[in-house]
Amino acid sequence: MPLGLVSGDPAIAACAAGAGLALAGGAFAFTRVRVTGADAPGDGVLSVADLLRWATQAARDGDDEPGELVARMSRPRPDFAGLVLSGTGARPRIMGVCNVTPDSFSDGGDHAATEQAVEFAQRLFEAGADIIDVGGESTRPGADPVAVEVELERVLPVIEELAAQGVPVSVDTRRAPVMRAAIDAGVALINDVSGLSDDPDARAIVAASVVPVVLMHMQGTPETMQDDPTYADVVDDVYDALALRVAACLDAGIAPERIAIDPGFGFGKTLAHNLELLSALAQFHGLGCPTVVGLSRKSFIGALTGEEDPRQRVAGSVAAALKALDQGAQIARVHDVAETRQAFEVWRAAL
Ligand code: 9MG
């Protein structure tokens, strides 16, 4: 777990003096780490110099993992879905949410709904979204699954139209046939809340394409995930589960630079779990992938603020997203694009 995060001149100075390492090749550096586990040295809190000495000694003893973990934590991230995430041109990226479901547009699937969804997505793009996440199945707690044909009818015409207009699109789906059709229609990204685990054909379909994927963590299914979610240690458990999903995707032939991870706020998590994950988010850079977060309008923001209407949770959502940026998260999935873009610009200028 990286500690002592600094940005700007202190980060540059710490790295130059060997007292800091860049976090995911971004604007932050960490000056200490907490190492956990049976082989953690001393009290587990190490300076960067001690961390590197420990990793070097482990490699001499035949264990390359500590050195590889440091490299994954620190190295710049390659461009992802056409978005520059590290170095010159990098900035926090925004994925705008476009749900083509009956509760969002007149009646998902019909012509009017398609037109409304396309216009809505265009507005999000003009407001500063870098990519539009188009979904046809609600994954809210308690939501029932929809038939794959219905999901396809809802999302495909919207994706086709946006892709034809040159708007970068991601598809939010757990289903292999929807992924395949969306890839053929020109999506730039697959966003799967099941981490390519629900549909047995999904990994092969993504592997056979050049399209990158967001692997989100979810405990259970949307129908039941909020019925008493339980972890031994939520941060370590979600981290380990995502590490397994990344390994499964690499085994299936998906190149590492095509994989991003997302801890899945609100997906099988209590309020306490969400807050623990948010404050320990920097740990997830140890997976070596870009980090995506979806905090926008989530019920834990309602629980913290007493705001029952999700549309009135904009300020809480932006505050949560800024907390994620402070730990090097690269992409935020949000509903309120203009407000989030404004906050991100100010945050970035102040770095
Ligand atoms: C589809 N969807 C809903 N919430 C999400 C979240 O938090 N992350 C990602 N990647 N997708 C989400």
GROMACS .gro file of C-alpha atoms and ligand atoms in nm:
model
  363
    1MET     CA    1   0.000   0.000   0.000
    2PRO     CA    2   0.167   0.327  -0.109
    3LEU     CA    3   0.186   0.594   0.164
    4GLY     CA    4   0.308   0.952   0.185
    5LEU     CA    5   0.163   1.057  -0.151
    6VAL     CA    6   0.301   1.388  -0.281
    7SER     CA    7   0.245   1.575  -0.607
    8GLY     CA    8   0.404   1.860  -0.802
    9ASP     CA    9   0.751   1.984  -0.702
   10PRO     CA   10   0.774   1.767  -0.386
   11ALA     CA   11   0.705   1.461  -0.602
   12ILE     CA   12   0.970   1.556  -0.857
   13ALA     CA   13   1.222   1.628  -0.580
   14ALA     CA   14   1.146   1.302  -0.396
   15CYS     CA   15   1.188   1.095  -0.714
   16ALA     CA   16   1.511   1.277  -0.808
   17ALA     CA   17   1.654   1.212  -0.461
   18GLY     CA   18   1.556   0.844  -0.472
   19ALA     CA   19   1.317   0.899  -0.182
   20GLY     CA   20   1.002   0.861  -0.393
   21LEU     CA   21   0.862   0.654  -0.678
   22ALA     CA   22   0.598   0.767  -0.926
   23LEU     CA   23   0.252   0.624  -0.872
   24ALA     CA   24   0.138   0.465  -1.200
   25GLY     CA   25   0.366   0.703  -1.391
   26GLY     CA   26   0.136   0.991  -1.301
   27ALA     CA   27   0.150   1.321  -1.115
   28PHE     CA   28   0.191   1.160  -0.772
   29ALA     CA   29   0.485   0.997  -0.601
   30PHE     CA   30   0.485   0.779  -0.290
   31THR     CA   31   0.761   0.804  -0.033
   32ARG     CA   32   0.672   0.505   0.188
   33VAL     CA   33   0.480   0.179   0.161
   34ARG     CA   34   0.302  -0.054   0.396
   35VAL     CA   35   0.388  -0.417   0.319
   36THR     CA   36   0.146  -0.675   0.458
   37GLY     CA   37   0.161  -1.054   0.469
   38ALA     CA   38   0.368  -1.316   0.645
   39ASP     CA   39   0.702  -1.210   0.494
   40ALA     CA   40   0.654  -0.834   0.562
   41PRO     CA   41   0.973  -0.690   0.712
   42GLY     CA   42   0.967  -0.516   1.055
   43ASP     CA   43   0.644  -0.324   1.124
   44GLY     CA   44   0.570  -0.335   0.752
   45VAL     CA   45   0.619   0.039   0.684
   46LEU     CA   46   0.922   0.093   0.458
   47SER     CA   47   1.088   0.392   0.297
   48VAL     CA   48   1.131   0.368  -0.079
   49ALA     CA   49   1.504   0.295  -0.031
   50ASP     CA   50   1.424   0.009   0.209
   51LEU     CA   51   1.152  -0.116  -0.026
   52LEU     CA   52   1.397  -0.136  -0.315
   53ARG     CA   53   1.660  -0.306  -0.092
   54TRP     CA   54   1.396  -0.557   0.022
   55ALA     CA   55   1.286  -0.627  -0.338
   56THR     CA   56   1.649  -0.670  -0.451
   57GLN     CA   57   1.720  -0.915  -0.169
   58ALA     CA   58   1.401  -1.109  -0.246
   59ALA     CA   59   1.506  -1.136  -0.613
   60ARG     CA   60   1.849  -1.269  -0.503
   61ASP     CA   61   1.662  -1.526  -0.296
   62GLY     CA   62   1.464  -1.628  -0.603
   63ASP     CA   63   1.141  -1.429  -0.539
   64ASP     CA   64   1.080  -1.176  -0.819
   65GLU     CA   65   0.730  -1.075  -0.703
   66PRO     CA   66   0.823  -0.778  -0.477
   67GLY     CA   67   1.029  -0.620  -0.758
   68GLU     CA   68   0.753  -0.684  -1.011
   69LEU     CA   69   0.494  -0.535  -0.775
   70VAL     CA   70   0.704  -0.218  -0.738
   71ALA     CA   71   0.737  -0.196  -1.118
   72ARG     CA   72   0.361  -0.246  -1.171
   73MET     CA   73   0.280   0.014  -0.904
   74SER     CA   74   0.510   0.273  -1.049
   75ARG     CA   75   0.542   0.243  -1.426
   76PRO     CA   76   0.355   0.473  -1.669
   77ARG     CA   77   0.035   0.333  -1.813
   78PRO     CA   78   0.013   0.300  -2.192
   79ASP     CA   79  -0.269   0.472  -2.379
   80PHE     CA   80  -0.597   0.294  -2.311
   81ALA     CA   81  -0.892   0.294  -2.552
   82GLY     CA   82  -0.722   0.584  -2.731
   83LEU     CA   83  -0.692   0.786  -2.409
   84VAL     CA   84  -0.353   0.920  -2.297
   85LEU     CA   85  -0.318   0.830  -1.927
   86SER     CA   86   0.050   0.900  -1.851
   87GLY     CA   87   0.307   1.163  -1.949
   88THR     CA   88   0.246   1.460  -2.179
   89GLY     CA   89  -0.121   1.493  -2.267
   90ALA     CA   90  -0.238   1.291  -1.967
   91ARG     CA   91  -0.534   1.417  -1.766
   92PRO     CA   92  -0.807   1.247  -1.564
   93ARG     CA   93  -1.050   1.092  -1.809
   94ILE     CA   94  -1.427   1.094  -1.793
   95MET     CA   95  -1.655   0.813  -1.903
   96GLY     CA   96  -2.008   0.953  -1.942
   97VAL     CA   97  -2.300   0.725  -1.854
   98CYS     CA   98  -2.572   0.665  -2.114
   99ASN     CA   99  -2.821   0.404  -1.996
  100VAL     CA  100  -3.059   0.299  -2.272
  101THR     CA  101  -3.318   0.158  -2.033
  102PRO     CA  102  -3.689   0.235  -1.994
  103ASP     CA  103  -3.626   0.433  -1.675
  104SER     CA  104  -3.391   0.667  -1.867
  105PHE     CA  105  -3.556   0.707  -2.209
  106SER     CA  106  -3.913   0.674  -2.338
  107ASP     CA  107  -3.897   0.296  -2.376
  108GLY     CA  108  -3.552   0.145  -2.435
  109GLY     CA  109  -3.535  -0.021  -2.778
  110ASP     CA  110  -3.780   0.183  -2.984
  111HIS     CA  111  -3.681   0.446  -3.239
  112ALA     CA  112  -3.761   0.743  -3.015
  113ALA     CA  113  -3.551   0.597  -2.736
  114THR     CA  114  -3.258   0.552  -2.974
  115GLU     CA  115  -3.282   0.913  -3.091
  116GLN     CA  116  -3.309   1.045  -2.736
  117ALA     CA  117  -3.015   0.834  -2.620
  118VAL     CA  118  -2.796   0.946  -2.912
  119GLU     CA  119  -2.877   1.313  -2.845
  120PHE     CA  120  -2.812   1.265  -2.475
  121ALA     CA  121  -2.475   1.098  -2.546
  122GLN     CA  122  -2.379   1.378  -2.789
  123ARG     CA  123  -2.446   1.631  -2.512
  124LEU     CA  124  -2.226   1.435  -2.269
  125PHE     CA  125  -1.949   1.427  -2.530
  126GLU     CA  126  -1.977   1.801  -2.591
  127ALA     CA  127  -1.971   1.860  -2.213
  128GLY     CA  128  -1.630   1.694  -2.195
  129ALA     CA  129  -1.674   1.318  -2.172
  130ASP     CA  130  -1.380   1.131  -2.326
  131ILE     CA  131  -1.587   0.821  -2.390
  132ILE     CA  132  -1.958   0.734  -2.359
  133ASP     CA  133  -2.055   0.415  -2.176
  134VAL     CA  134  -2.370   0.276  -2.338
  135GLY     CA  135  -2.562   0.014  -2.140
  136GLY     CA  136  -2.894  -0.164  -2.196
  137GLU     CA  137  -2.930  -0.358  -1.873
  138SER     CA  138  -2.962  -0.201  -1.530
  139THR     CA  139  -2.705  -0.334  -1.283
  140ARG     CA  140  -2.850  -0.140  -0.990
  141PRO     CA  141  -2.894  -0.342  -0.667
  142GLY     CA  142  -3.204  -0.561  -0.700
  143ALA     CA  143  -3.228  -0.520  -1.080
  144ASP     CA  144  -3.352  -0.818  -1.280
  145PRO     CA  145  -3.157  -0.931  -1.587
  146VAL     CA  146  -3.305  -0.857  -1.932
  147ALA     CA  147  -3.305  -1.093  -2.232
  148VAL     CA  148  -2.997  -1.064  -2.451
  149GLU     CA  149  -3.217  -0.974  -2.752
  150VAL     CA  150  -3.367  -0.682  -2.560
  151GLU     CA  151  -3.024  -0.562  -2.451
  152LEU     CA  152  -2.903  -0.578  -2.812
  153GLU     CA  153  -3.209  -0.391  -2.944
  154ARG     CA  154  -3.147  -0.116  -2.693
  155VAL     CA  155  -2.774  -0.059  -2.729
  156LEU     CA  156  -2.679  -0.153  -3.084
  157PRO     CA  157  -2.851   0.129  -3.279
  158VAL     CA  158  -2.714   0.383  -3.031
  159ILE     CA  159  -2.359   0.247  -3.057
  160GLU     CA  160  -2.378   0.233  -3.437
  161GLU     CA  161  -2.494   0.595  -3.463
  162LEU     CA  162  -2.240   0.731  -3.213
  163ALA     CA  163  -1.954   0.534  -3.369
  164ALA     CA  164  -2.055   0.665  -3.714
  165GLN     CA  165  -2.031   1.018  -3.574
  166GLY     CA  166  -1.682   0.948  -3.437
  167VAL     CA  167  -1.787   0.958  -3.071
  168PRO     CA  168  -1.574   0.712  -2.868
  169VAL     CA  169  -1.810   0.455  -2.718
  170SER     CA  170  -1.779   0.182  -2.460
  171VAL     CA  171  -2.041  -0.088  -2.408
  172ASP     CA  172  -2.154  -0.176  -2.058
  173THR     CA  173  -2.244  -0.544  -2.081
  174ARG     CA  174  -2.182  -0.887  -1.927
  175ARG     CA  175  -2.294  -1.079  -2.237
  176ALA     CA  176  -2.070  -1.223  -2.506
  177PRO     CA  177  -2.319  -1.176  -2.797
  178VAL     CA  178  -2.360  -0.808  -2.703
  179MET     CA  179  -1.981  -0.768  -2.683
  180ARG     CA  180  -1.939  -0.927  -3.025
  181ALA     CA  181  -2.204  -0.707  -3.190
  182ALA     CA  182  -2.070  -0.395  -3.018
  183ILE     CA  183  -1.714  -0.472  -3.132
  184ASP     CA  184  -1.841  -0.513  -3.490
  185ALA     CA  185  -2.025  -0.181  -3.453
  186GLY     CA  186  -1.705  -0.002  -3.356
  187VAL     CA  187  -1.688   0.030  -2.975
  188ALA     CA  188  -1.357   0.147  -2.833
  189LEU     CA  189  -1.399  -0.035  -2.501
  190ILE     CA  190  -1.587  -0.315  -2.324
  191ASN     CA  191  -1.700  -0.237  -1.966
  192ASP     CA  192  -1.798  -0.558  -1.785
  193VAL     CA  193  -1.920  -0.533  -1.424
  194SER     CA  194  -1.855  -0.907  -1.388
  195GLY     CA  195  -1.490  -0.874  -1.493
  196LEU     CA  196  -1.542  -1.102  -1.796
  197SER     CA  197  -1.656  -1.383  -1.566
  198ASP     CA  198  -2.034  -1.411  -1.618
  199ASP     CA  199  -2.039  -1.529  -1.977
  200PRO     CA  200  -1.805  -1.820  -2.054
  201ASP     CA  201  -1.753  -1.695  -2.412
  202ALA     CA  202  -1.669  -1.336  -2.319
  203ARG     CA  203  -1.293  -1.367  -2.274
  204ALA     CA  204  -1.244  -1.544  -2.608
  205ILE     CA  205  -1.447  -1.275  -2.787
  206VAL     CA  206  -1.247  -0.992  -2.633
  207ALA     CA  207  -0.919  -1.179  -2.692
  208ALA     CA  208  -1.002  -1.222  -3.062
  209SER     CA  209  -1.052  -0.846  -3.098
  210VAL     CA  210  -0.824  -0.548  -3.038
  211VAL     CA  211  -1.072  -0.379  -2.804
  212PRO     CA  212  -0.964  -0.315  -2.442
  213VAL     CA  213  -1.172  -0.404  -2.138
  214VAL     CA  214  -1.258  -0.272  -1.791
  215LEU     CA  215  -1.272  -0.556  -1.537
  216MET     CA  216  -1.495  -0.449  -1.249
  217HIS     CA  217  -1.522  -0.630  -0.917
  218MET     CA  218  -1.865  -0.742  -0.798
  219GLN     CA  219  -1.950  -0.974  -0.510
  220GLY     CA  220  -2.261  -1.175  -0.608
  221THR     CA  221  -2.506  -1.058  -0.875
  222PRO     CA  222  -2.703  -0.731  -0.907
  223GLU     CA  223  -3.018  -0.912  -0.784
  224THR     CA  224  -2.864  -1.013  -0.450
  225MET     CA  225  -2.531  -0.833  -0.407
  226GLN     CA  226  -2.642  -0.597  -0.130
  227ASP     CA  227  -2.782  -0.881   0.089
  228ASP     CA  228  -2.509  -0.874   0.354
  229PRO     CA  229  -2.184  -0.850   0.154
  230THR     CA  230  -1.896  -0.990   0.362
  231TYR     CA  231  -1.516  -0.974   0.332
  232ALA     CA  232  -1.224  -1.073   0.558
  233ASP     CA  233  -1.052  -0.749   0.449
  234VAL     CA  234  -1.239  -0.565   0.177
  235VAL     CA  235  -0.932  -0.398   0.020
  236ASP     CA  236  -0.718  -0.712   0.010
  237ASP     CA  237  -1.010  -0.935  -0.095
  238VAL     CA  238  -1.116  -0.708  -0.383
  239TYR     CA  239  -0.751  -0.665  -0.486
  240ASP     CA  240  -0.694  -1.044  -0.488
  241ALA     CA  241  -1.019  -1.109  -0.677
  242LEU     CA  242  -0.921  -0.853  -0.943
  243ALA     CA  243  -0.572  -1.005  -0.966
  244LEU     CA  244  -0.741  -1.339  -1.048
  245ARG     CA  245  -0.960  -1.175  -1.314
  246VAL     CA  246  -0.655  -1.006  -1.471
  247ALA     CA  247  -0.469  -1.341  -1.471
  248ALA     CA  248  -0.768  -1.515  -1.634
  249CYS     CA  249  -0.776  -1.252  -1.909
  250LEU     CA  250  -0.401  -1.275  -1.969
  251ASP     CA  251  -0.438  -1.656  -1.992
  252ALA     CA  252  -0.714  -1.609  -2.250
  253GLY     CA  253  -0.474  -1.406  -2.464
  254ILE     CA  254  -0.584  -1.049  -2.381
  255ALA     CA  255  -0.271  -0.832  -2.385
  256PRO     CA  256  -0.193  -0.659  -2.051
  257GLU     CA  257  -0.213  -0.309  -2.201
  258ARG     CA  258  -0.577  -0.383  -2.295
  259ILE     CA  259  -0.689  -0.435  -1.934
  260ALA     CA  260  -0.813  -0.178  -1.679
  261ILE     CA  261  -0.950  -0.259  -1.333
  262ASP     CA  262  -1.231  -0.113  -1.122
  263PRO     CA  263  -1.301  -0.199  -0.755
  264GLY     CA  264  -1.675  -0.181  -0.818
  265PHE     CA  265  -1.807   0.070  -0.566
  266GLY     CA  266  -2.157  -0.030  -0.453
  267PHE     CA  267  -2.141  -0.376  -0.610
  268GLY     CA  268  -2.167  -0.607  -0.308
  269LYS     CA  269  -2.026  -0.346  -0.067
  270THR     CA  270  -2.157  -0.181   0.248
  271LEU     CA  271  -2.104   0.188   0.322
  272ALA     CA  272  -1.797   0.095   0.532
  273HIS     CA  273  -1.659  -0.123   0.248
  274ASN     CA  274  -1.698   0.161  -0.003
  275LEU     CA  275  -1.522   0.408   0.224
  276GLU     CA  276  -1.236   0.167   0.297
  277LEU     CA  277  -1.188   0.104  -0.074
  278LEU     CA  278  -1.195   0.473  -0.154
  279SER     CA  279  -0.932   0.558   0.103
  280ALA     CA  280  -0.704   0.268   0.000
  281LEU     CA  281  -0.752   0.307  -0.374
  282ALA     CA  282  -0.380   0.368  -0.441
  283GLN     CA  283  -0.313   0.004  -0.353
  284PHE     CA  284  -0.491  -0.105  -0.670
  285HIS     CA  285  -0.209   0.037  -0.886
  286GLY     CA  286  -0.017  -0.273  -0.776
  287LEU     CA  287  -0.223  -0.460  -1.035
  288GLY     CA  288  -0.034  -0.266  -1.304
  289CYS     CA  289  -0.348  -0.156  -1.492
  290PRO     CA  290  -0.528   0.177  -1.533
  291THR     CA  291  -0.778   0.228  -1.248
  292VAL     CA  292  -1.139   0.314  -1.330
  293VAL     CA  293  -1.386   0.427  -1.062
  294GLY     CA  294  -1.764   0.454  -1.069
  295LEU     CA  295  -1.880   0.657  -0.769
  296SER     CA  296  -2.134   0.880  -0.937
  297ARG     CA  297  -2.475   0.908  -0.767
  298LYS     CA  298  -2.419   0.578  -0.582
  299SER     CA  299  -2.631   0.493  -0.280
  300PHE     CA  300  -2.338   0.520  -0.038
  301ILE     CA  301  -2.333   0.894  -0.121
  302GLY     CA  302  -2.703   0.901  -0.033
  303ALA     CA  303  -2.628   0.715   0.291
  304LEU     CA  304  -2.358   0.966   0.385
  305THR     CA  305  -2.558   1.277   0.300
  306GLY     CA  306  -2.921   1.178   0.351
  307GLU     CA  307  -2.992   1.269  -0.015
  308GLU     CA  308  -3.243   1.016  -0.143
  309ASP     CA  309  -3.270   1.142  -0.502
  310PRO     CA  310  -2.967   1.013  -0.697
  311ARG     CA  311  -2.984   1.315  -0.933
  312GLN     CA  312  -2.922   1.545  -0.635
  313ARG     CA  313  -2.597   1.369  -0.540
  314VAL     CA  314  -2.376   1.564  -0.781
  315ALA     CA  315  -2.158   1.741  -0.523
  316GLY     CA  316  -2.101   1.424  -0.320
  317SER     CA  317  -2.018   1.233  -0.640
  318VAL     CA  318  -1.764   1.496  -0.748
  319ALA     CA  319  -1.604   1.497  -0.399
  320ALA     CA  320  -1.566   1.119  -0.413
  321ALA     CA  321  -1.419   1.133  -0.765
  322LEU     CA  322  -1.161   1.393  -0.653
  323LYS     CA  323  -1.060   1.166  -0.364
  324ALA     CA  324  -1.001   0.894  -0.625
  325LEU     CA  325  -0.791   1.128  -0.842
  326ASP     CA  326  -0.580   1.212  -0.536
  327GLN     CA  327  -0.474   0.848  -0.539
  328GLY     CA  328  -0.394   0.830  -0.907
  329ALA     CA  329  -0.720   0.691  -1.050
  330GLN     CA  330  -0.716   0.762  -1.422
  331ILE     CA  331  -1.079   0.725  -1.538
  332ALA     CA  332  -1.406   0.819  -1.364
  333ARG     CA  333  -1.743   0.689  -1.484
  334VAL     CA  334  -1.991   0.969  -1.416
  335HIS     CA  335  -2.343   1.091  -1.491
  336ASP     CA  336  -2.279   1.464  -1.440
  337VAL     CA  337  -2.008   1.523  -1.700
  338ALA     CA  338  -1.998   1.905  -1.711
  339GLU     CA  339  -1.977   1.940  -1.332
  340THR     CA  340  -1.712   1.668  -1.306
  341ARG     CA  341  -1.507   1.815  -1.592
  342GLN     CA  342  -1.507   2.156  -1.424
  343ALA     CA  343  -1.394   2.006  -1.091
  344PHE     CA  344  -1.122   1.800  -1.265
  345GLU     CA  345  -0.986   2.109  -1.445
  346VAL     CA  346  -0.953   2.299  -1.117
  347TRP     CA  347  -0.801   1.995  -0.943
  348ARG     CA  348  -0.545   1.957  -1.221
  349ALA     CA  349  -0.450   2.325  -1.225
  350ALA     CA  350  -0.394   2.313  -0.849
  351LEU     CA  351  -0.149   2.020  -0.884
  3529MG     C1  352  -2.200  -0.018  -1.541
  3529MG     N1  353  -2.151   0.033  -1.414
  3529MG     C2  354  -2.226   0.076  -1.309
  3529MG     N2  355  -2.147   0.112  -1.208
  3529MG     C3  356  -2.019   0.094  -1.251
  3529MG     C4  357  -1.893   0.114  -1.193
  3529MG     O1  358  -1.881   0.154  -1.067
  3529MG     N3  359  -1.783   0.087  -1.265
  3529MG     C5  360  -1.794   0.039  -1.392
  3529MG     N4  361  -1.680   0.013  -1.459
  3529MG     N5  362  -1.912   0.017  -1.453
  3529MG     C6  363  -2.021   0.045  -1.382
   0.00000   0.00000   0.00000
